[in-house]
Coordinates of C-alpha atoms in Angstrom, one line a residue:
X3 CA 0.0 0.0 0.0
X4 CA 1.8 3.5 -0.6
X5 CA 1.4 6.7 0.5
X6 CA -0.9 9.5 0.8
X7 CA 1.5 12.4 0.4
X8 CA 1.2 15.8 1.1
X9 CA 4.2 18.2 -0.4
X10 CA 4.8 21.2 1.5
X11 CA 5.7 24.2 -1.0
X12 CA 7.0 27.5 1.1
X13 CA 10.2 29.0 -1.1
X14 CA 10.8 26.1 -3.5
X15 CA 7.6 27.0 -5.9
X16 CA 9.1 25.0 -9.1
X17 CA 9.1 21.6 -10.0
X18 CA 12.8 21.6 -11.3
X19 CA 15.9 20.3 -8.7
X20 CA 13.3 20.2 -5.9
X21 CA 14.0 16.4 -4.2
X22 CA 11.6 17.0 -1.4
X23 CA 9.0 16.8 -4.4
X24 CA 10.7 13.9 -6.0
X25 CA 10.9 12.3 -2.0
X26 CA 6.8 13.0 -2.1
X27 CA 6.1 10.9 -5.4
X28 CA 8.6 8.4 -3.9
X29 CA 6.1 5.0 -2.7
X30 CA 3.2 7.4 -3.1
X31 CA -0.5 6.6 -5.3
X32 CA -1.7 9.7 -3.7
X33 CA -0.6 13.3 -4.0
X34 CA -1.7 16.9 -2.4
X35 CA 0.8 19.7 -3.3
X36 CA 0.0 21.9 -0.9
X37 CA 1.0 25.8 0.0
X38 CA 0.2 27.8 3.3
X39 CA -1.0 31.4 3.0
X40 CA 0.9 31.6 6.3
X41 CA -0.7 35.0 8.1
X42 CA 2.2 34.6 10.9
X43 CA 5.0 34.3 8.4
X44 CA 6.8 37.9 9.0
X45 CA 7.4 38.4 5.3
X46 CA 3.6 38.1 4.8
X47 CA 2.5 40.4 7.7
X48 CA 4.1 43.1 6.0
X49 CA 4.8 42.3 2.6
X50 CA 3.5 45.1 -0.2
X51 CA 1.5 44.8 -3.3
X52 CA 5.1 43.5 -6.0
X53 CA 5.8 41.1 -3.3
X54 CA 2.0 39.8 -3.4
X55 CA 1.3 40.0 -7.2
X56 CA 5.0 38.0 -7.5
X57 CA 3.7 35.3 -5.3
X58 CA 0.1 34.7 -6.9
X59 CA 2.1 35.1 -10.4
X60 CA 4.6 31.7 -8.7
X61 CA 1.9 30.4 -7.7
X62 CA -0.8 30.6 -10.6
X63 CA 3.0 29.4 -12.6
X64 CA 3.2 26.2 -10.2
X65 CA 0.1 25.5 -10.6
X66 CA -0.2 25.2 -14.7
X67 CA 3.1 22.8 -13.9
X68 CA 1.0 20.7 -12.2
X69 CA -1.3 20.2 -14.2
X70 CA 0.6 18.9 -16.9
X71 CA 0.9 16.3 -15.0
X72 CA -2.2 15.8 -14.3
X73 CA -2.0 17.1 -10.7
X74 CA -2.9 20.7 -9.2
X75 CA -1.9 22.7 -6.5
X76 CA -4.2 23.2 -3.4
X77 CA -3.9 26.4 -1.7
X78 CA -5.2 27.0 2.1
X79 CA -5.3 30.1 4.5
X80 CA -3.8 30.0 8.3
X81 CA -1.5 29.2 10.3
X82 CA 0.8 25.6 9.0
X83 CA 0.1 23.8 12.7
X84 CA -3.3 24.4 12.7
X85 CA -4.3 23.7 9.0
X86 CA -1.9 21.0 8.1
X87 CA -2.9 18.5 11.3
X88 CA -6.5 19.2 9.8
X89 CA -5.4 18.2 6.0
X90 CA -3.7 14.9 7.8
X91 CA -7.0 13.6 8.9
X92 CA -9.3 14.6 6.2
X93 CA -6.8 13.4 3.3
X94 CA -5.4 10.3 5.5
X95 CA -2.1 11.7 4.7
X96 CA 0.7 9.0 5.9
X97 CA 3.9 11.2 4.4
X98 CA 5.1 15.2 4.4
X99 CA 7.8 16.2 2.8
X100 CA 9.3 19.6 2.1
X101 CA 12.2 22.0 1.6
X102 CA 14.3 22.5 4.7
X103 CA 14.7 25.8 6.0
X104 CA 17.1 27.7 7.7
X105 CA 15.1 31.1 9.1
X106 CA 14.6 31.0 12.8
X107 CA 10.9 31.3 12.1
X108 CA 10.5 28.3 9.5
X109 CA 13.2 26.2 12.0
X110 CA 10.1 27.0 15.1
X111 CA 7.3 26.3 12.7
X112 CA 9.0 23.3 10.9
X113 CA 9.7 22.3 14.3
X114 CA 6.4 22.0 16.2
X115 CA 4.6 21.1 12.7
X116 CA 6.9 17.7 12.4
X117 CA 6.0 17.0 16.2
X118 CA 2.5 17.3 15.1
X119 CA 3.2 15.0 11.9
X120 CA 4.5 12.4 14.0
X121 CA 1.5 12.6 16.2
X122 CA -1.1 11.7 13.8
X123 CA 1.6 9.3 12.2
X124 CA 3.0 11.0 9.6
X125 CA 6.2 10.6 8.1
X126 CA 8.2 13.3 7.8
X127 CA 10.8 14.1 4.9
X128 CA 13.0 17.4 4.2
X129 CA 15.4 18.0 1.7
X130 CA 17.9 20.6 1.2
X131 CA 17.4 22.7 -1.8
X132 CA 17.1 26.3 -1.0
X133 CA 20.7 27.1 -0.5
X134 CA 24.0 25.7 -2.7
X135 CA 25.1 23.8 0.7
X136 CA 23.7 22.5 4.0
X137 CA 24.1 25.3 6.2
X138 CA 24.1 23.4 9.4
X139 CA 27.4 21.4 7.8
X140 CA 29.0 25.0 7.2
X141 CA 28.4 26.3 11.0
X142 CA 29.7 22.5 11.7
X143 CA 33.0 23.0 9.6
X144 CA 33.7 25.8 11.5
X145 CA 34.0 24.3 14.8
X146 CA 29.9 25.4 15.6
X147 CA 30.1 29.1 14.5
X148 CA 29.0 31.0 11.3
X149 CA 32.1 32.0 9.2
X150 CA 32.9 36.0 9.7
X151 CA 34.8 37.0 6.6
X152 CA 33.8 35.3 3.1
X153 CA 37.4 34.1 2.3
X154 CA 36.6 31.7 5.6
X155 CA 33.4 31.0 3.9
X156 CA 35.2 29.9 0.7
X157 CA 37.9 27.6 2.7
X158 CA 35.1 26.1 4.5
X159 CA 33.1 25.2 1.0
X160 CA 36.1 24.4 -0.8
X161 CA 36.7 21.4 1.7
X162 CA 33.1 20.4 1.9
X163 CA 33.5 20.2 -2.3
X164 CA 31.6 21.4 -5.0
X165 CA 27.3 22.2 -4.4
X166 CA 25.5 18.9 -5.6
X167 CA 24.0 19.0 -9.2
X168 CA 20.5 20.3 -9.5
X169 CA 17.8 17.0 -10.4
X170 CA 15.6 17.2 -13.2
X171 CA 12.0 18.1 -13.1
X172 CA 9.6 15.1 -12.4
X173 CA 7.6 14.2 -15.7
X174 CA 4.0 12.6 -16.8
X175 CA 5.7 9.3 -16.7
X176 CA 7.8 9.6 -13.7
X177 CA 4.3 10.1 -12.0
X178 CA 1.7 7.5 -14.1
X179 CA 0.8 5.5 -11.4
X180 CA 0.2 8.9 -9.1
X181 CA -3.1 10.7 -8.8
X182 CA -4.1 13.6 -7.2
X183 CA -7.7 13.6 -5.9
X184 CA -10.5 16.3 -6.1
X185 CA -8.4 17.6 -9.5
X186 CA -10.9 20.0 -10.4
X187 CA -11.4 23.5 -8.4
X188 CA -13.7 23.3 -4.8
X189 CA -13.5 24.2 -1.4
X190 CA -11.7 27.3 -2.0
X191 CA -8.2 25.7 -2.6
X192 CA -7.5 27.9 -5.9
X193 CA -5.4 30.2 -5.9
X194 CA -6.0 33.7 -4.3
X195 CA -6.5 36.9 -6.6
X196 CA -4.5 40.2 -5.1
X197 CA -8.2 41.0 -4.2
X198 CA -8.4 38.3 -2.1
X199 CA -5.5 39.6 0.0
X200 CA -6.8 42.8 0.6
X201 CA -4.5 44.4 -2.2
X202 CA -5.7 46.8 -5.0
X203 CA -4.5 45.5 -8.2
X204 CA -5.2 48.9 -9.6
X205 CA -2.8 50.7 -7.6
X206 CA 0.4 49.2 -9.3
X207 CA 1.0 49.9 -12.9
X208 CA 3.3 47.3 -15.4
X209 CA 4.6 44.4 -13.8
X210 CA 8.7 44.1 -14.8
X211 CA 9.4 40.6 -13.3
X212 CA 6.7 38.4 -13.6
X213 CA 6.7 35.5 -10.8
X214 CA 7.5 31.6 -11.9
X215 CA 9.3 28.8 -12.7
X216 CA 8.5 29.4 -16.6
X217 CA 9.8 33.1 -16.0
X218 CA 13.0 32.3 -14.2
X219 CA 13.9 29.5 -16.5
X220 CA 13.6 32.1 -19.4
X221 CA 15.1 35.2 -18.4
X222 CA 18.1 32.1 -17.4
X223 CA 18.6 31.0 -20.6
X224 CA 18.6 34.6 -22.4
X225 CA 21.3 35.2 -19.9
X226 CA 23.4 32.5 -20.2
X227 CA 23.6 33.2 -24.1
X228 CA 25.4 36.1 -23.1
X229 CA 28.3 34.5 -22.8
X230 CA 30.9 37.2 -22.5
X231 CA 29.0 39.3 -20.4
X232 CA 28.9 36.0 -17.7
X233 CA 32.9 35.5 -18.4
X234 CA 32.9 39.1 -17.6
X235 CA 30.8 40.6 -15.2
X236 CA 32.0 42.1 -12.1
X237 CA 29.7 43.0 -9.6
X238 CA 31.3 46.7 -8.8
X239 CA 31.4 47.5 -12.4
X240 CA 27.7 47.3 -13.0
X241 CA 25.5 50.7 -12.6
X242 CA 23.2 51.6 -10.0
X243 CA 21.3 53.7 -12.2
X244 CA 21.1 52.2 -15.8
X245 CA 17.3 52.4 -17.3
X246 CA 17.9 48.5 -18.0
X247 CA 18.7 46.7 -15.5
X248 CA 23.1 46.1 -15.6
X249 CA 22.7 42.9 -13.4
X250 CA 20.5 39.3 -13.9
X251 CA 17.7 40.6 -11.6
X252 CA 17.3 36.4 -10.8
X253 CA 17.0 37.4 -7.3
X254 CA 13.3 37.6 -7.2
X255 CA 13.4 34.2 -8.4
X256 CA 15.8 33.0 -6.7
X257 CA 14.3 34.4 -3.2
X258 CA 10.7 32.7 -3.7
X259 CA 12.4 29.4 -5.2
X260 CA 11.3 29.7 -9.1
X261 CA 14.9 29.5 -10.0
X262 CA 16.8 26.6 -8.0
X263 CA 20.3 28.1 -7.0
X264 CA 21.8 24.9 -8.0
X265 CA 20.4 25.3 -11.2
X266 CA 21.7 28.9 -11.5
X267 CA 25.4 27.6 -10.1
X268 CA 26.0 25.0 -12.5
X269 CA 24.6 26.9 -15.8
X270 CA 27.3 29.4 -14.8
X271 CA 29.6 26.5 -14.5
X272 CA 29.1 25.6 -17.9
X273 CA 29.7 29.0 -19.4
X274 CA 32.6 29.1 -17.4
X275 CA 34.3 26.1 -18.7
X276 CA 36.9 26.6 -20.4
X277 CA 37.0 30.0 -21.1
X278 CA 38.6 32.9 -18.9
X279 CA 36.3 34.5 -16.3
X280 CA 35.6 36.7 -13.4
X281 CA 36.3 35.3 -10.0
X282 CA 34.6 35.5 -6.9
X283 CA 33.8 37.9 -4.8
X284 CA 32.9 40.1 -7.5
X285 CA 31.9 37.4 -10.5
X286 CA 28.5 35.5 -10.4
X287 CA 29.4 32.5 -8.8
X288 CA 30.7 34.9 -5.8
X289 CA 27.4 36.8 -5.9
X290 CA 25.8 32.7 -5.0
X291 CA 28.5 32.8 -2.3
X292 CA 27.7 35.7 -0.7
X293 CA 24.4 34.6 -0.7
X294 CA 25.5 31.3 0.9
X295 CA 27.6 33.7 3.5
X296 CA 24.5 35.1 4.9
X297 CA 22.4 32.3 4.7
X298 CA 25.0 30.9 6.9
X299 CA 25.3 34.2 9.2
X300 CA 21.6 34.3 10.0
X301 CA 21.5 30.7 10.7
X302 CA 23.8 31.1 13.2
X303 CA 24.3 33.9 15.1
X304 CA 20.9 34.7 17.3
X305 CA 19.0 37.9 16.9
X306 CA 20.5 38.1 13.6
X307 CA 18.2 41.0 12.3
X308 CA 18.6 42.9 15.4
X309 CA 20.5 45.2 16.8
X310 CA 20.3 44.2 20.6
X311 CA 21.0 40.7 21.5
X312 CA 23.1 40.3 18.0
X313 CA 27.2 39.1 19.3
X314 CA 28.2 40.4 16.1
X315 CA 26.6 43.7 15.7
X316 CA 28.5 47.1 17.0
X317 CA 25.6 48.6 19.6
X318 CA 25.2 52.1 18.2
X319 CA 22.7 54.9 20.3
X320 CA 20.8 55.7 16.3
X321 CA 18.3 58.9 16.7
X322 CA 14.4 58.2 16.6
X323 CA 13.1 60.4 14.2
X324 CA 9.8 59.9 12.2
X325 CA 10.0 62.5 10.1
X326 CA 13.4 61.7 9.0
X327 CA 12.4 57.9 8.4
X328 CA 9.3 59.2 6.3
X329 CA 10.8 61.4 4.3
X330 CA 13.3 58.3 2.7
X331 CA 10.9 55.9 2.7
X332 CA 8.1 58.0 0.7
X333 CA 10.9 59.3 -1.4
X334 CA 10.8 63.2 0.1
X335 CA 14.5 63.6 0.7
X336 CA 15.6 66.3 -1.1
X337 CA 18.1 64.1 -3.0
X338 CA 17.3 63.2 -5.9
X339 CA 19.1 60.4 -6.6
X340 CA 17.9 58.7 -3.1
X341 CA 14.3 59.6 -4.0
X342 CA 14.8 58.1 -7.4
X343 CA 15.9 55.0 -6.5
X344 CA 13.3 54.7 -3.5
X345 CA 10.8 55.5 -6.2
X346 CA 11.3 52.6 -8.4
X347 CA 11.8 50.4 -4.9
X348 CA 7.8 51.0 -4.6
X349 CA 6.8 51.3 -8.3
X350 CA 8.7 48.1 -9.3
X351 CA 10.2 46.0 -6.2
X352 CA 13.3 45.8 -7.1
X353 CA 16.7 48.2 -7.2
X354 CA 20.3 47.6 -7.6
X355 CA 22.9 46.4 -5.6
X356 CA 24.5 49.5 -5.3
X357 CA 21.7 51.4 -5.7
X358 CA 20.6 50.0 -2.0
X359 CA 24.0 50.6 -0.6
X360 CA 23.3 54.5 -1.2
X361 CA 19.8 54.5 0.6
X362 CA 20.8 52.5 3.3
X363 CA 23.8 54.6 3.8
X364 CA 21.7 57.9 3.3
X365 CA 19.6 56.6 6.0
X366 CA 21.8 55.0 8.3
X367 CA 25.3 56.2 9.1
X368 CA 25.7 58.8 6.4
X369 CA 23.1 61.0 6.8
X370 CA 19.9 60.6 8.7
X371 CA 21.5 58.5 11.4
X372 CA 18.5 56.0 11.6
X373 CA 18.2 52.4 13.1
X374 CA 19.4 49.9 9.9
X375 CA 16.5 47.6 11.2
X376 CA 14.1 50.2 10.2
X377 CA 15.1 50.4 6.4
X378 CA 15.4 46.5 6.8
X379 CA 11.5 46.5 7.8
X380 CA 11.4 48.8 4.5
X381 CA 13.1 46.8 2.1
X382 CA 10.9 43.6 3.7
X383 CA 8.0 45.3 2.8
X384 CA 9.0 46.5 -1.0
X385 CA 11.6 44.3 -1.8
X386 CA 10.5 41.3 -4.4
X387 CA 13.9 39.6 -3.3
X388 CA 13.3 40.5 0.3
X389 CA 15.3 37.9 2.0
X390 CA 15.4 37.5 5.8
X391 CA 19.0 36.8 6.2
X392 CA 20.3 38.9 2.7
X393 CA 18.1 41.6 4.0
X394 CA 19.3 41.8 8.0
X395 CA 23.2 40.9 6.3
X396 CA 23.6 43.5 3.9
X397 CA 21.4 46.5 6.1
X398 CA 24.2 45.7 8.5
X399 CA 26.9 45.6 6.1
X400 CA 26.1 48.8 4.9
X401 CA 25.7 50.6 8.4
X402 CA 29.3 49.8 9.3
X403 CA 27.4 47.7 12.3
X404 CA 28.5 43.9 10.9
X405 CA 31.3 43.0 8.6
X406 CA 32.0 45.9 7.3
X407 CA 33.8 48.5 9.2
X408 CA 35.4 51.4 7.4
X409 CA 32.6 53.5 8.2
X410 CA 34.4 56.8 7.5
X411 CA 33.8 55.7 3.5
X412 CA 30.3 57.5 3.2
X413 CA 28.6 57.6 -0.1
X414 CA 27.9 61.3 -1.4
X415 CA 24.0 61.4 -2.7
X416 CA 25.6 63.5 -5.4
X417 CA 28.5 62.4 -6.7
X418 CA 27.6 58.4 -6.9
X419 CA 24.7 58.9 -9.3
X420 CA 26.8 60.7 -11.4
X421 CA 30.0 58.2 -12.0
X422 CA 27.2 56.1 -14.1
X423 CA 24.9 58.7 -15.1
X424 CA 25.8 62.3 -15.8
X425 CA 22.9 63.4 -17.5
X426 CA 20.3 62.3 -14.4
X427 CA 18.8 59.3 -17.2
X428 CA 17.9 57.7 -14.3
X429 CA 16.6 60.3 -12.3
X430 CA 14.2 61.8 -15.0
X431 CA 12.6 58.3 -15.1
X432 CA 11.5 58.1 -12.1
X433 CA 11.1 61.6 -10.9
X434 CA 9.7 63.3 -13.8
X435 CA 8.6 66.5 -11.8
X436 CA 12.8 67.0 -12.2
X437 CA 13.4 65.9 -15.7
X438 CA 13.1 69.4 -17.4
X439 CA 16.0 70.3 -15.1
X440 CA 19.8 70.9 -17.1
X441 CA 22.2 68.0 -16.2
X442 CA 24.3 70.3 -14.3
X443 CA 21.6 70.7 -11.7
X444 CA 19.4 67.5 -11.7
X445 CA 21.5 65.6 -8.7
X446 CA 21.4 69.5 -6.7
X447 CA 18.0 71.1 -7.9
X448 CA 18.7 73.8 -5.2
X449 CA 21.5 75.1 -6.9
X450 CA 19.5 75.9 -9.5
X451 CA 18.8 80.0 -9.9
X452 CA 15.5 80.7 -9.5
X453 CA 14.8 81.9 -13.3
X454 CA 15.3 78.2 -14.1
X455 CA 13.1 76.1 -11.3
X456 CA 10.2 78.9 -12.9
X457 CA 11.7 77.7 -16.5
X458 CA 11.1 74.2 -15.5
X459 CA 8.1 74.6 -13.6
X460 CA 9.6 72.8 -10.3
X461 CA 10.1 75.3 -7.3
X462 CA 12.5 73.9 -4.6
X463 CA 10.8 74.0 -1.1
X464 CA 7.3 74.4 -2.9
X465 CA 7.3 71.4 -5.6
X466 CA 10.2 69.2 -4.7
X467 CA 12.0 69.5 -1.0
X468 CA 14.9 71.1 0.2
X469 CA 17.3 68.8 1.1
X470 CA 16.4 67.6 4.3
X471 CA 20.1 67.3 5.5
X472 CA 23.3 69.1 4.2
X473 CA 25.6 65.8 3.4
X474 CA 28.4 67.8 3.6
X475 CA 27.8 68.4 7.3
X476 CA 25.7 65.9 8.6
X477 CA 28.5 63.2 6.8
X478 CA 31.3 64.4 9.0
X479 CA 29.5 64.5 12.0
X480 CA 28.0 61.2 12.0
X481 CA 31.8 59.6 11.1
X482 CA 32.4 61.0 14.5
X483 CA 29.5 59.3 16.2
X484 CA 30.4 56.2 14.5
X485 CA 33.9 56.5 15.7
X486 CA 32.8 56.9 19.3
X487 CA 30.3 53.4 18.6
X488 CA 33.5 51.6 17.6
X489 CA 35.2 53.1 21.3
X490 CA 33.3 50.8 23.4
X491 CA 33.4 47.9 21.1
X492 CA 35.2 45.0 22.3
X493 CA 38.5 44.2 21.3
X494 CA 37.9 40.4 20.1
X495 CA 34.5 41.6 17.5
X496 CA 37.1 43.5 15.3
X497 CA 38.2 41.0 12.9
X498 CA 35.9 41.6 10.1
X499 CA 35.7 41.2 6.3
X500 CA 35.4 43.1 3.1
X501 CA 33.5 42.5 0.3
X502 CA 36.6 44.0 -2.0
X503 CA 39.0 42.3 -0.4
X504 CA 40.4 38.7 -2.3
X505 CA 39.5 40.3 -5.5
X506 CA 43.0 39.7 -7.0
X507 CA 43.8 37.0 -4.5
X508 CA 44.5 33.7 -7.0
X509 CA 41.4 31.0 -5.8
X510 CA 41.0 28.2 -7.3
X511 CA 37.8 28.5 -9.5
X512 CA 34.8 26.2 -9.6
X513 CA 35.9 25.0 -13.0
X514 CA 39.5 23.6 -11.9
X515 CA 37.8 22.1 -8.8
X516 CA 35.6 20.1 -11.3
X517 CA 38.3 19.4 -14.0
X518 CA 39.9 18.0 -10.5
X519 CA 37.2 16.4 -9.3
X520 CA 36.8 14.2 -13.1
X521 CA 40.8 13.0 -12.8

């Protein structure tokens, strides 16, 4: 007799390299693929309308998927240990399997929802699948504590061995002998409309990175044809502020599990081969491993997206200001290359890498001198790649707080923009009020005599903001309060990395480890 099977989707919505879905069809004549509208899940409680219409876009994806083979996904509403334990007894489920997670809320939830499993007799399978390596072996590796500085990262991997190679997608045949009951739509399992989740479709406009499998897989292979731009691409070469995107913008899919980062890791692999490339940190393999580094980081250290309670994290006395946190997040600055860039956060979910170092250090230690776990709470709720651990990592990367510590290297609201964008491109896109505005005054519309904001029809103070803080002033004095933060540090948390440093340091690449490995 085999099994009645439910599998668990959370992140890994695809049926490609996903071996807790392969583990469910395993002994199985009956299948429920099954996803939680979680309410408690902290990316839910606050998530905006991208994030949403990304995640019914996955899901509506997944769905098609599995009905091709002749399966379909059922989607309930509440909380996993209440609703699951229900779906064991009314489908007399004997098997659960799904992808293992390494967030302090899915470790809780998995947690008591496998006690509950067991209590009703059901046998409980997770596979890894989310991240390139098993997290837990990494911490392990290095003697029970999360790596600090990437290059210990890289050691640590680089004696584990090479990720393992992503598993094909189940097919028709692979699955003959499996049948899903109730196949047809009923009892609200189908999947939600925006509506449905109290958003307003209306309110966003054209939708830039559609969610899904089908999607990801796509915009994968039109990348990987480019195959001296892969060879090629450095990370800190790319622009912030390019009209097209100067990066893969796979991160969306990467977050949510369309795209398997296996998959993604050995496609690079095989435009690598043999052929003279970028190395990480900075190449996109070392983008996966950074990925991997904070993966690892928030696994283990505790309180990882806090300030108090976090080992790692220098304590620093940030101001409470309301205003000040407003005017960033609602794009008010005065700066407009910080509003620009927090204007297409909201319009289209997404922003580049360096693009979100210069808002989070505007906000943070640069300028406004505001808590980094507020703009992480921000970039949770706008963010289509918001990723608990990237999210907490990076916001205290760019703070000086974690990691990173040359806090006296601020970013100028000005000047950045302009190394990739002289002419305010960028800038007129998504603040049009300013696009009338000569280049010479676009990044400092201040500056700009008043016979010209009338020319333009854009009066500073009445149309567009002052600038809410004078960098030039605010900059230095913050360096100093930083400086005092780093006085009462202790000694022993001042080993820390940098994300430049090892970029001409000879590694071994991924490609020699493999050519290696086959000898």
């Amino acid at each position: 007799m085999g099994h009645t099977c439910i599998h668990w989707f959370r992140k890994g919505l695809r049926l490609h390299d996903n071996p807790a879905l392969v583990a469910a069809f395993r002994d199985c004549t009956e299948i429920y693929p099954v996803f939680v509208l979680d309410p408690c899940c902290p990316y839910n409680a606050i998530a905006g309308i991208n994030r949403w219409r990304f995640l019914v876009g996955a899901l509506k994806d997944l769905n098609r998927s599995l009905r091709n083979l002749n399966s379909r996904l059922f989607v309930v509403k509440g909380k996993p240990d209440e609703v699951l334990p229900q779906l064991f007894i009314k489908w007399k489920v004997t098997k659960l399997t799904y992808e293992y997670d390494t967030e302090p809320y899915g470790q809780a939830r998995d947690k008591e929802v496998t006690r509950l499993a067991k209590e009703h007799g059901v046998e409980v399978i997770y596979k890894i699948s989310h991240t390139l390596y098993d997290i837990d072996r990494i911490i392990e590796e290095n003697n029970g504590k999360a790596p600090l500085t990437y290059i210990r990262l890289q050691t640590i991997v680089k004696s584990i061995g090479l990720p393992k190679r992503p598993i094909p997608a189940p097919t028709k045949e692979d699955i003959k002998d499996i049948r899903t009951p109730c196949i047809e739509e009923h009892e609200n399992y189908g999947i939600p409309t925006l509506e449905d989740l109290g958003q307003d479709p209306e309110s966003v406009g054209d939708e830039p990175f559609p969610g899904g499998e089908v999607e990801a897989l796509r915009r994968l292979d039109e990348h990987m044809k480019r195959t001296g731009w892969v060879c090629g691409f450095e990370k800190p070469q790319t622009s912030p502020n390019s009209l097209i995107p100067s990066t893969t913008v796979l991160s969306p899919y990467v977050t949510f599990g369309c795209l398997s980062v296996r998959t993604f890791w050995w496609r690079l692999t095989d435009v690598y081969r043999g052929k003279k490339h970028s190395e990480p940190p900075v190449s996109l393999h070392g983008q996966l491993l950074w990925r991997e580094f904070f993966y690892t980081a928030g696994a283990g250290i505790p309180n990882f997206n806090k300030m108090v309670g976090n080992s790692v994290c220098t304590q620093v006395d940030w101001d409470s200001n309301p205003g000040y946190l407003a005017a960033w997040r609602e794009a008010k600055t005065g700066y407009p290359f910080i509003d620009a860039i927090m204007t297409q956060l909201r319009q289209e979910g997404w922003i580049h890498h360096l693009a979100r170092h210069a808002v989070a250090c505007f906000l943070t230690r640069g300028d406004l001198w505001i808590s980094w776990e507020e703009g992480q709470k921000v970039f949770e709720e706008l963010l289509l790649d918001g990723d608990w651990s990237l999210n907490a990592g990076n916001w205290q990367w760019l703070s000086a707080s974690t990691f990173f510590h040359q806090y006296f290297r601020v970013y100028s609201p000005v000047a950045f923009g302009k190394k990739t964008d002289k002419n305010g491109d960028y800038i007129k896109k998504y603040l049009p009020l300013l696009k009338k505005f000569p280049a010479e005054y676009i990044y400092e519309p201040w500056k700009a005599p008043r016979s010209i904001q009338e020319k333009v029809g854009c009066i500073v103070g009445k149309d567009y903001p002052h600038p809410i803080v004078q960098h030039e002033i605010i900059s230095k004095t913050n360096i100093q309060r930083m400086k005092a933060a780093y006085a009462k540090r202790s000694p022993d948390s001042k080993q820390t990395p940098n994300k430049d440093r090892g970029v001409k340091r000879k590694t071994t690449s991924v490609v020699d480890m493999l050519t290696k490995k086959k000898k």
